[in-house]
PDB file of C-alpha atoms and ligand atoms in Angstrom:
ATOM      1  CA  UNK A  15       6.977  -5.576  26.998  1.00  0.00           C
ATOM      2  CA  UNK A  16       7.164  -5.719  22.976  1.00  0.00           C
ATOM      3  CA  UNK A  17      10.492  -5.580  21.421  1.00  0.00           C
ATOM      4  CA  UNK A  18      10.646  -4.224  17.906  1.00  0.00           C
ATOM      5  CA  UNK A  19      13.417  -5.637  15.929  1.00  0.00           C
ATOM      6  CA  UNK A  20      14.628  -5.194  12.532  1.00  0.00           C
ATOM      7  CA  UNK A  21      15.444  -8.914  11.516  1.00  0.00           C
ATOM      8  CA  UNK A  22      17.906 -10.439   8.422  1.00  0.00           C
ATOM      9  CA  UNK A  23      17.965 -13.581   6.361  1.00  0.00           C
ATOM     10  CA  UNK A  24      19.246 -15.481   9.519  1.00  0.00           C
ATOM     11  CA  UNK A  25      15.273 -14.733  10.730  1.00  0.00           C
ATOM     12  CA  UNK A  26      13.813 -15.992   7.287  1.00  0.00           C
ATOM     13  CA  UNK A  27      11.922 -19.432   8.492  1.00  0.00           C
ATOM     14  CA  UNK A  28      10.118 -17.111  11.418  1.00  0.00           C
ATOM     15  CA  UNK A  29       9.060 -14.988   8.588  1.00  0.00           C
ATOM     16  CA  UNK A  30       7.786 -17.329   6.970  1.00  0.00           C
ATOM     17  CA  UNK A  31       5.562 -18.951   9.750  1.00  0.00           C
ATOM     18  CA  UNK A  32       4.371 -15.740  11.115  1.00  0.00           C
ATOM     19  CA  UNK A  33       3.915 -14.381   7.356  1.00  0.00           C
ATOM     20  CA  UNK A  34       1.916 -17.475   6.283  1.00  0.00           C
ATOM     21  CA  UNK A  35       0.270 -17.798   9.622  1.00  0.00           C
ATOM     22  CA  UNK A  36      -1.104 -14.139   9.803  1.00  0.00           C
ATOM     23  CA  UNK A  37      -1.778 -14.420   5.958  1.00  0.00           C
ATOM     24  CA  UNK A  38      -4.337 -17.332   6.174  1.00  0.00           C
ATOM     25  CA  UNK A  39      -6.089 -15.744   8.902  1.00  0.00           C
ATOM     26  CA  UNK A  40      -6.683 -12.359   7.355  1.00  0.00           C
ATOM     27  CA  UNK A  41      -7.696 -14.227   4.152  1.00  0.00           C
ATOM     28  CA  UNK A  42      -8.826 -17.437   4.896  1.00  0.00           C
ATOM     29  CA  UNK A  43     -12.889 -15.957   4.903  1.00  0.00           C
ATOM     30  CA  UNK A  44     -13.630 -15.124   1.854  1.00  0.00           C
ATOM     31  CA  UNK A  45     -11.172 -16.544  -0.684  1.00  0.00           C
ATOM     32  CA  UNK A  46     -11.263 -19.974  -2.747  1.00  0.00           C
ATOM     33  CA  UNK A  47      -8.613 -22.450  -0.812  1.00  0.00           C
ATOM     34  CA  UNK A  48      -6.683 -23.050  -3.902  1.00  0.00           C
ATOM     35  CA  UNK A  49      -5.466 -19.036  -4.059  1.00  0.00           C
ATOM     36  CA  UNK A  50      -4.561 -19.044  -0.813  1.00  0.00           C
ATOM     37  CA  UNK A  51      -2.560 -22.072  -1.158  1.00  0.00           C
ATOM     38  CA  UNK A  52      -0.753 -20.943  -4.089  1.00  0.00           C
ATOM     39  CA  UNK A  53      -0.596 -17.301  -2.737  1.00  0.00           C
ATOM     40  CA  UNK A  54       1.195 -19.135   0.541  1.00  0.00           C
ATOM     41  CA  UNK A  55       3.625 -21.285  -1.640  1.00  0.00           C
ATOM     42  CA  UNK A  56       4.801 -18.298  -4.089  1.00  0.00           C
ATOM     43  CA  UNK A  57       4.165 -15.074  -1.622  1.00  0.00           C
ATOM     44  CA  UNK A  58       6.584 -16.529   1.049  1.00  0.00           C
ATOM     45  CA  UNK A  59       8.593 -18.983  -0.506  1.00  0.00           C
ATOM     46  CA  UNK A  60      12.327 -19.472   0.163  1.00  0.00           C
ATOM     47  CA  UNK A  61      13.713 -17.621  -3.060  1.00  0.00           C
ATOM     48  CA  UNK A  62      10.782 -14.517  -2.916  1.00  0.00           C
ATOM     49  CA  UNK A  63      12.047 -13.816   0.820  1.00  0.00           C
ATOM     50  CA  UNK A  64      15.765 -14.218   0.255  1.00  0.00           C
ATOM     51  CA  UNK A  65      15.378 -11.342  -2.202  1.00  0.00           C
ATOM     52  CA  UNK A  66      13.264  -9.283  -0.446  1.00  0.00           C
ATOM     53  CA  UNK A  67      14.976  -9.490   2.944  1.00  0.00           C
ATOM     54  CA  UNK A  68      18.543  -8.510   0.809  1.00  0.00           C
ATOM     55  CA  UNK A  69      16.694  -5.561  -0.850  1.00  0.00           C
ATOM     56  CA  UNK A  70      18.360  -2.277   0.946  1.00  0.00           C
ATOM     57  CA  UNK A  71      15.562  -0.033   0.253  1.00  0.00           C
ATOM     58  CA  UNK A  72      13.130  -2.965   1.977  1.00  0.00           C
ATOM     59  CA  UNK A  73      13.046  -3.252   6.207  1.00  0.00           C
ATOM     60  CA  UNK A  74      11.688  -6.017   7.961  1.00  0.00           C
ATOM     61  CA  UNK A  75      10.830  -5.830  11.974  1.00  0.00           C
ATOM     62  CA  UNK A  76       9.329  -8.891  14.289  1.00  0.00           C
ATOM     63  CA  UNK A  77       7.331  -7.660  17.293  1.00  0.00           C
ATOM     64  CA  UNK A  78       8.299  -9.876  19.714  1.00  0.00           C
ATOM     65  CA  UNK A  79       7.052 -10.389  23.780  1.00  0.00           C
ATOM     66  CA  UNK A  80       9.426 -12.992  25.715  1.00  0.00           C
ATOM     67  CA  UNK A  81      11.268 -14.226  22.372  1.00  0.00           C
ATOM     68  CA  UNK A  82       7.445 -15.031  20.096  1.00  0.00           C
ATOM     69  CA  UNK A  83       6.681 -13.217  17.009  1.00  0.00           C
ATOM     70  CA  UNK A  84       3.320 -11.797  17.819  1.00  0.00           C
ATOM     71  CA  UNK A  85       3.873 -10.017  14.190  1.00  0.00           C
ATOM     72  CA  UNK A  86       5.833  -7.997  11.974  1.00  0.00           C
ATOM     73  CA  UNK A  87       6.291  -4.913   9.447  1.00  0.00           C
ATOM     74  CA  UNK A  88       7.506  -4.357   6.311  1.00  0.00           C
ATOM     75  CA  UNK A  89       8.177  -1.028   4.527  1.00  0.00           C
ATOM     76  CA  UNK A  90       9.746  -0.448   1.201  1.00  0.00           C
ATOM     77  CA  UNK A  91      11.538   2.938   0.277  1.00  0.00           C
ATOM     78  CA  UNK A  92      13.138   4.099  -3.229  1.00  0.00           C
ATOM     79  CA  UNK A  93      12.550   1.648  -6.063  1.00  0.00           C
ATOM     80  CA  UNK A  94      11.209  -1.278  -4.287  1.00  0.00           C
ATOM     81  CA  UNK A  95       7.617   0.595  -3.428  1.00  0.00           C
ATOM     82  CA  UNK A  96       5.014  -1.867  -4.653  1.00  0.00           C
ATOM     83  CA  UNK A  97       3.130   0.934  -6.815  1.00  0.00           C
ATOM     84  CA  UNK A  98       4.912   4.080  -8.662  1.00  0.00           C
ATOM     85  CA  UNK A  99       4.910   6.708  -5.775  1.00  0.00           C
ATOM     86  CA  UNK A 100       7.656   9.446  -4.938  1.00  0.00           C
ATOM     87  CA  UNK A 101      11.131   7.889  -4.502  1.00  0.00           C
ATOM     88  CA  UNK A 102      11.423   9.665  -1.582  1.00  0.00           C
ATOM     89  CA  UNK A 103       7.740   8.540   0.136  1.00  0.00           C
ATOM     90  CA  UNK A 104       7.555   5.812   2.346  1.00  0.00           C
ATOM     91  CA  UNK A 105       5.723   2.490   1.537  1.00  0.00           C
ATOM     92  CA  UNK A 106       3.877   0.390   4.093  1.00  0.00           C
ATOM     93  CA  UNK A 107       3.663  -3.135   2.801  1.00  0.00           C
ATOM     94  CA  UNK A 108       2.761  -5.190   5.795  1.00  0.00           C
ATOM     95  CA  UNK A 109       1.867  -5.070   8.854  1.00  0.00           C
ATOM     96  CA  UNK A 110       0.323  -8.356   9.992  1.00  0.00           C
ATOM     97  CA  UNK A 111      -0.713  -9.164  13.855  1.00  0.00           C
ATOM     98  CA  UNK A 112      -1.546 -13.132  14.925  1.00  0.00           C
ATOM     99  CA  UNK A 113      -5.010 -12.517  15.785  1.00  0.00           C
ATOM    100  CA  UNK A 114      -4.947 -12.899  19.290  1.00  0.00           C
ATOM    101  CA  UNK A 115      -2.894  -9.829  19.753  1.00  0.00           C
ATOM    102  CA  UNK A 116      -5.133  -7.568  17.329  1.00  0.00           C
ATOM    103  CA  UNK A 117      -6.215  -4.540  19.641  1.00  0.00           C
ATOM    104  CA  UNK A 118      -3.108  -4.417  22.004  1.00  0.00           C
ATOM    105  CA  UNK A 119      -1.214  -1.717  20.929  1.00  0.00           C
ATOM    106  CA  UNK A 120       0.829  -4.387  19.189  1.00  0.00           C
ATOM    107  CA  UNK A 121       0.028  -2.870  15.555  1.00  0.00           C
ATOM    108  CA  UNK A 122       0.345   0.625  17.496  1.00  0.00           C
ATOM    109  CA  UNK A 123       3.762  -0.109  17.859  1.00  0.00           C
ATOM    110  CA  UNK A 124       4.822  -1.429  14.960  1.00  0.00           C
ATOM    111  CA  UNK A 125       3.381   1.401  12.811  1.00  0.00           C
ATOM    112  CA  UNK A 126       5.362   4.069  15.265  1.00  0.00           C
ATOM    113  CA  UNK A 127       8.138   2.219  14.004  1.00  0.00           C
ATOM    114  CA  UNK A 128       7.482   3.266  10.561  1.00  0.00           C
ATOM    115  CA  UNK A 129       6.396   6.493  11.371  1.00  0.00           C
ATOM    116  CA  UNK A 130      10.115   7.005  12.689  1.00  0.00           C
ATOM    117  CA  UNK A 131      11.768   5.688  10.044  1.00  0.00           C
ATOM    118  CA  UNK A 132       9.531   7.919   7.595  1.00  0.00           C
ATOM    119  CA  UNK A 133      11.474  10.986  10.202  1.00  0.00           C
ATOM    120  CA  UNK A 134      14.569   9.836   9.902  1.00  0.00           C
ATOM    121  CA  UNK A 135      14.740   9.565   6.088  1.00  0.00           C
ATOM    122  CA  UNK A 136      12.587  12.887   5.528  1.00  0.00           C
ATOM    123  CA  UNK A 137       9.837  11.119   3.793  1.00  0.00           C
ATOM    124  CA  UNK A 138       7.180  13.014   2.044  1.00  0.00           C
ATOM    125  CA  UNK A 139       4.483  10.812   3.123  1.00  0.00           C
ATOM    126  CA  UNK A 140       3.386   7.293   3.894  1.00  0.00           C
ATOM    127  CA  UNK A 141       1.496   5.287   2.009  1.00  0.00           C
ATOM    128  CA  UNK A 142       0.034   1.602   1.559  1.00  0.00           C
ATOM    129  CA  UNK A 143      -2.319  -0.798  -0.016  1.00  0.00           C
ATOM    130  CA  UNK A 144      -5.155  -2.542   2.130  1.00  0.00           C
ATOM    131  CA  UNK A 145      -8.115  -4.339   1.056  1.00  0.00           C
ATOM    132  CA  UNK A 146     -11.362  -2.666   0.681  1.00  0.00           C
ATOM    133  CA  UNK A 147     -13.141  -5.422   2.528  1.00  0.00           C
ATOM    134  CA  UNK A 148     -10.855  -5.450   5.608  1.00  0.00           C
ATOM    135  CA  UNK A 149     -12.438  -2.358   8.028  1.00  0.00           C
ATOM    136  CA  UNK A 150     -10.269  -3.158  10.910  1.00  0.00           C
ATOM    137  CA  UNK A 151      -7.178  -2.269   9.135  1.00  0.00           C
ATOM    138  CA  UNK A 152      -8.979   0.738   7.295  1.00  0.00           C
ATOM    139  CA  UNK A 153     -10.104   1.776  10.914  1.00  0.00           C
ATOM    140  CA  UNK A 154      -6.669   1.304  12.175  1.00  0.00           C
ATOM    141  CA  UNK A 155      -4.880   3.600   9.733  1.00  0.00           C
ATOM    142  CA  UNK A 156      -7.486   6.174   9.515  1.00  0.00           C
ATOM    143  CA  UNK A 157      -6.846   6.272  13.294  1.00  0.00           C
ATOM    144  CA  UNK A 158      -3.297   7.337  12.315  1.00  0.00           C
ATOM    145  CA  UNK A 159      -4.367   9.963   9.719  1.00  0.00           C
ATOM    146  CA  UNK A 160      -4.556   7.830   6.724  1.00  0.00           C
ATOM    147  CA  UNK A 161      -7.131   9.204   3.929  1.00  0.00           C
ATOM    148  CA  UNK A 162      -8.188   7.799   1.221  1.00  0.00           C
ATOM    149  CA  UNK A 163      -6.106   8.795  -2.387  1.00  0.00           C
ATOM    150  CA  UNK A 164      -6.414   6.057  -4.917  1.00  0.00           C
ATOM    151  CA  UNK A 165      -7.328   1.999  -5.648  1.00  0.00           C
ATOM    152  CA  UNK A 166      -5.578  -0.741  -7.513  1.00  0.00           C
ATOM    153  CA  UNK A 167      -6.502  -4.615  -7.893  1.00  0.00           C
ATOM    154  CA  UNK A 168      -4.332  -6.583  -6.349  1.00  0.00           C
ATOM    155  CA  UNK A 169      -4.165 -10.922  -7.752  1.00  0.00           C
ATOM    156  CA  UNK A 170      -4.892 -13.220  -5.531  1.00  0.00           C
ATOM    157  CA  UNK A 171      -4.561 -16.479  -7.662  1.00  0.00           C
ATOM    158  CA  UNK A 172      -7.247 -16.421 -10.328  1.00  0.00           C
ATOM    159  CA  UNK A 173      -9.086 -13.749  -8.060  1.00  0.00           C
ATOM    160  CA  UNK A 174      -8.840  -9.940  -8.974  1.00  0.00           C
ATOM    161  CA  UNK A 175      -9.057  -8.039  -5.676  1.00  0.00           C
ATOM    162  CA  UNK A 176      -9.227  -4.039  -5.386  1.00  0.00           C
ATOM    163  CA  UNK A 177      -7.096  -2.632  -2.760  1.00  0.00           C
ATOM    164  CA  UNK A 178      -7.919   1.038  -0.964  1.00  0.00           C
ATOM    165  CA  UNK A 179      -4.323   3.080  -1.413  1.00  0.00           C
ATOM    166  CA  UNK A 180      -4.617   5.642   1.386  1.00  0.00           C
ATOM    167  CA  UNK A 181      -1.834   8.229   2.128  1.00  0.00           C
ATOM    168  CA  UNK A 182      -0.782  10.580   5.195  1.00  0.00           C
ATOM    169  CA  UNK A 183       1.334  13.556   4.578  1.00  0.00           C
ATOM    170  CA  UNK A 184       4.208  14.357   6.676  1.00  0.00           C
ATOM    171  CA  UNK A 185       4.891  18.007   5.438  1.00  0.00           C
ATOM    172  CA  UNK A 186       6.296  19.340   8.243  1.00  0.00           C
ATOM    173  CA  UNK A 187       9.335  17.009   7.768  1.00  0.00           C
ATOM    174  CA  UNK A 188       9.767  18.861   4.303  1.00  0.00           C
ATOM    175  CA  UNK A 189      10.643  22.378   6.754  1.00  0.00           C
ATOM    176  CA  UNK A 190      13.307  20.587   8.005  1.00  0.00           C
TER     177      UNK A 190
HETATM  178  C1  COA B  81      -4.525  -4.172  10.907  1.00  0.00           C
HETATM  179  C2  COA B  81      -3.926  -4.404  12.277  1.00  0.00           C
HETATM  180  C3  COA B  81      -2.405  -4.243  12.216  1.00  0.00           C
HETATM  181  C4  COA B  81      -4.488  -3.332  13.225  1.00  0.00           C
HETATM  182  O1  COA B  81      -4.020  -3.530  14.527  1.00  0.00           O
HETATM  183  P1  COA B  81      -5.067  -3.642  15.730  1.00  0.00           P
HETATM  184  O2  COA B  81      -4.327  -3.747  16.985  1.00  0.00           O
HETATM  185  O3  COA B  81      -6.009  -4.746  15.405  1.00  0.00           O
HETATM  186  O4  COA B  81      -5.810  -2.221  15.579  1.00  0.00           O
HETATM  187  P2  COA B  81      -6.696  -1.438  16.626  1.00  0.00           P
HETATM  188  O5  COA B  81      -7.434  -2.392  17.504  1.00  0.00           O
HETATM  189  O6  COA B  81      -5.881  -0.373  17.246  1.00  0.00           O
HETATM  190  O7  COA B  81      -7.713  -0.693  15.638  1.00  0.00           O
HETATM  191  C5  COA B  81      -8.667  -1.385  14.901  1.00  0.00           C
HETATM  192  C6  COA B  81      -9.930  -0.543  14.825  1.00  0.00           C
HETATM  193  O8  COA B  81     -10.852  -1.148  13.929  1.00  0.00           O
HETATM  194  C7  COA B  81     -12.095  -1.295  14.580  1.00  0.00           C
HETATM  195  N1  COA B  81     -12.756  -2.440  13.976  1.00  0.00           N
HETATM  196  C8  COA B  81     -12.575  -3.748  14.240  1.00  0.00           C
HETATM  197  N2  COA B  81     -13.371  -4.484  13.449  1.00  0.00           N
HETATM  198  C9  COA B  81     -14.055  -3.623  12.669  1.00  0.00           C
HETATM  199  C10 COA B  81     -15.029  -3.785  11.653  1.00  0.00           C
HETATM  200  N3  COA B  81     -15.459  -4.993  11.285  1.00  0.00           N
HETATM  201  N4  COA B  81     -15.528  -2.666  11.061  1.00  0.00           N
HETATM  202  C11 COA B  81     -15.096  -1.430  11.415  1.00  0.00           C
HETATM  203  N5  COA B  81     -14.167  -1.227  12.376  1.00  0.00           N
HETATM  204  C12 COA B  81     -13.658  -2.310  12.988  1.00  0.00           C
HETATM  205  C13 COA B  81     -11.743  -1.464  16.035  1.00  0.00           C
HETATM  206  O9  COA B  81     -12.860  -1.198  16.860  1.00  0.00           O
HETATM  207  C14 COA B  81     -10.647  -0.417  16.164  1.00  0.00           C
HETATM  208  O10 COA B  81     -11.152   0.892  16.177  1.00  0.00           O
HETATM  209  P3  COA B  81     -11.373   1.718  17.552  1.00  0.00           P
HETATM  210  O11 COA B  81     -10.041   1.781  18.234  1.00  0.00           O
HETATM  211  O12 COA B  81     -11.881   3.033  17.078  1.00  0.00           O
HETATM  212  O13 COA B  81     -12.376   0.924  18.348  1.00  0.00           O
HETATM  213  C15 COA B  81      -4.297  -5.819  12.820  1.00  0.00           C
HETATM  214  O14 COA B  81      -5.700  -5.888  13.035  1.00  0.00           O
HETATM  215  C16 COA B  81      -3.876  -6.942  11.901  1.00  0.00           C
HETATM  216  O15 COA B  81      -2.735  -7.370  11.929  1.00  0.00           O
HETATM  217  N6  COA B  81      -4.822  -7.444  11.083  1.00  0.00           N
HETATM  218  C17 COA B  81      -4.554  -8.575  10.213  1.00  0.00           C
HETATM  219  C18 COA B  81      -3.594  -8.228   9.104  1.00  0.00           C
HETATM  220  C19 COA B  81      -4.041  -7.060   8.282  1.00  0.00           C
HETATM  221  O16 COA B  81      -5.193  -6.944   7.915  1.00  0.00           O
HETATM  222  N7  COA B  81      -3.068  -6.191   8.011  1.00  0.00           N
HETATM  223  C20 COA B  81      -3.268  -5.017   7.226  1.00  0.00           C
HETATM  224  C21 COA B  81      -3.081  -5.365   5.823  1.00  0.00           C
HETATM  225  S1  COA B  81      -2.814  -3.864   4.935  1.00  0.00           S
END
């Protein structure tokens, strides 16, 4: 059974292991070894997740089978979206699997958990970042709706990358 759990500062060396651990395998094809390693050091240091993790418009959730972190979400709200977008729209920053659990409803699960908390707070939409040469997770959120709306570059040490922003409306929660 996976157990989605919101987690705190008391979580923070998990985070980082499953953050850095998930991080090098997405990225380790394809980018120098040097900007991953410095991406790794300042990305998930001690200080950067201290702050993010005490951030109240920023949620963090573990997936979790038996007690292991199979992988986890983050979503920003208000202010601490990543790009200028509607205060009230929801931001998808992360959602990272270990690869061994890609394709078993793992991600499914953690992005229903953002879908809900998009209900909850009445978001407009849902939005995120994600790397225009990484198809699974463009496959995966056009799956859930996701379309295409804009691109930005995103640094990855010395290396500029350009990230896909795609967006999916919730207008329905706007009747409510
Ligand atoms: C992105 C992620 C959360 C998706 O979860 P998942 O369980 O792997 O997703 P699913 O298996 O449900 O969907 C992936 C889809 O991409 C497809 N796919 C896989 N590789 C592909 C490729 N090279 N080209 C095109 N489509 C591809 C799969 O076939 C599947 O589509 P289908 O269900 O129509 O067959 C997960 O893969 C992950 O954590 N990846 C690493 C971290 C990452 O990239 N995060 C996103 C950063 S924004």
């Amino acid at each position: 059974m996976i157990h989605i759990r919101q987690i705190s500062v008391h979580d923070l060396p998990a985070l980082q292991t499953i953050g850095r651990k998930t991080f090098v395998e997405t990225f380790a094809e394809g980018n120098s070894e040097e900007n991953l390693a410095r991406y790794l050091a300042e990305g998930f240091s001690h200080e950067k997740l201290t702050k993010e993790l005490a951030n109240k418009n920023s949620q963090f959730y573990f997936a979790e089978m038996d007690g292991r972190v199979l992988g986890y979400l983050k979503v920003n709200m208000g202010n601490a979206q990543s790009e200028q977008q509607d205060p009230d729209a929801l931001e998808i920053e992360r959602i990272y699997l270990l690869k061994e659990f890609h394709g078993k409803e793992v991600g499914l699960a953690l992005y229903q958990k953002a879908l809900s908390i998009a209900h909850e707070r009445k978001a407009a939409y849902i939005w995120l970042g994600v790397w225009e040469h990484n198809p699974r997770a463009i496959r995966f959120y056009e799956k859930q709706g996701f379309v295409k709306f804009d691109q930005h570059i995103f640094q990855l040490g010395d290396n500029e990358q350009t990230d896909i922003l795609m967006k999916l409306s919730l207008p329905n929660l706007l009747e409510k």
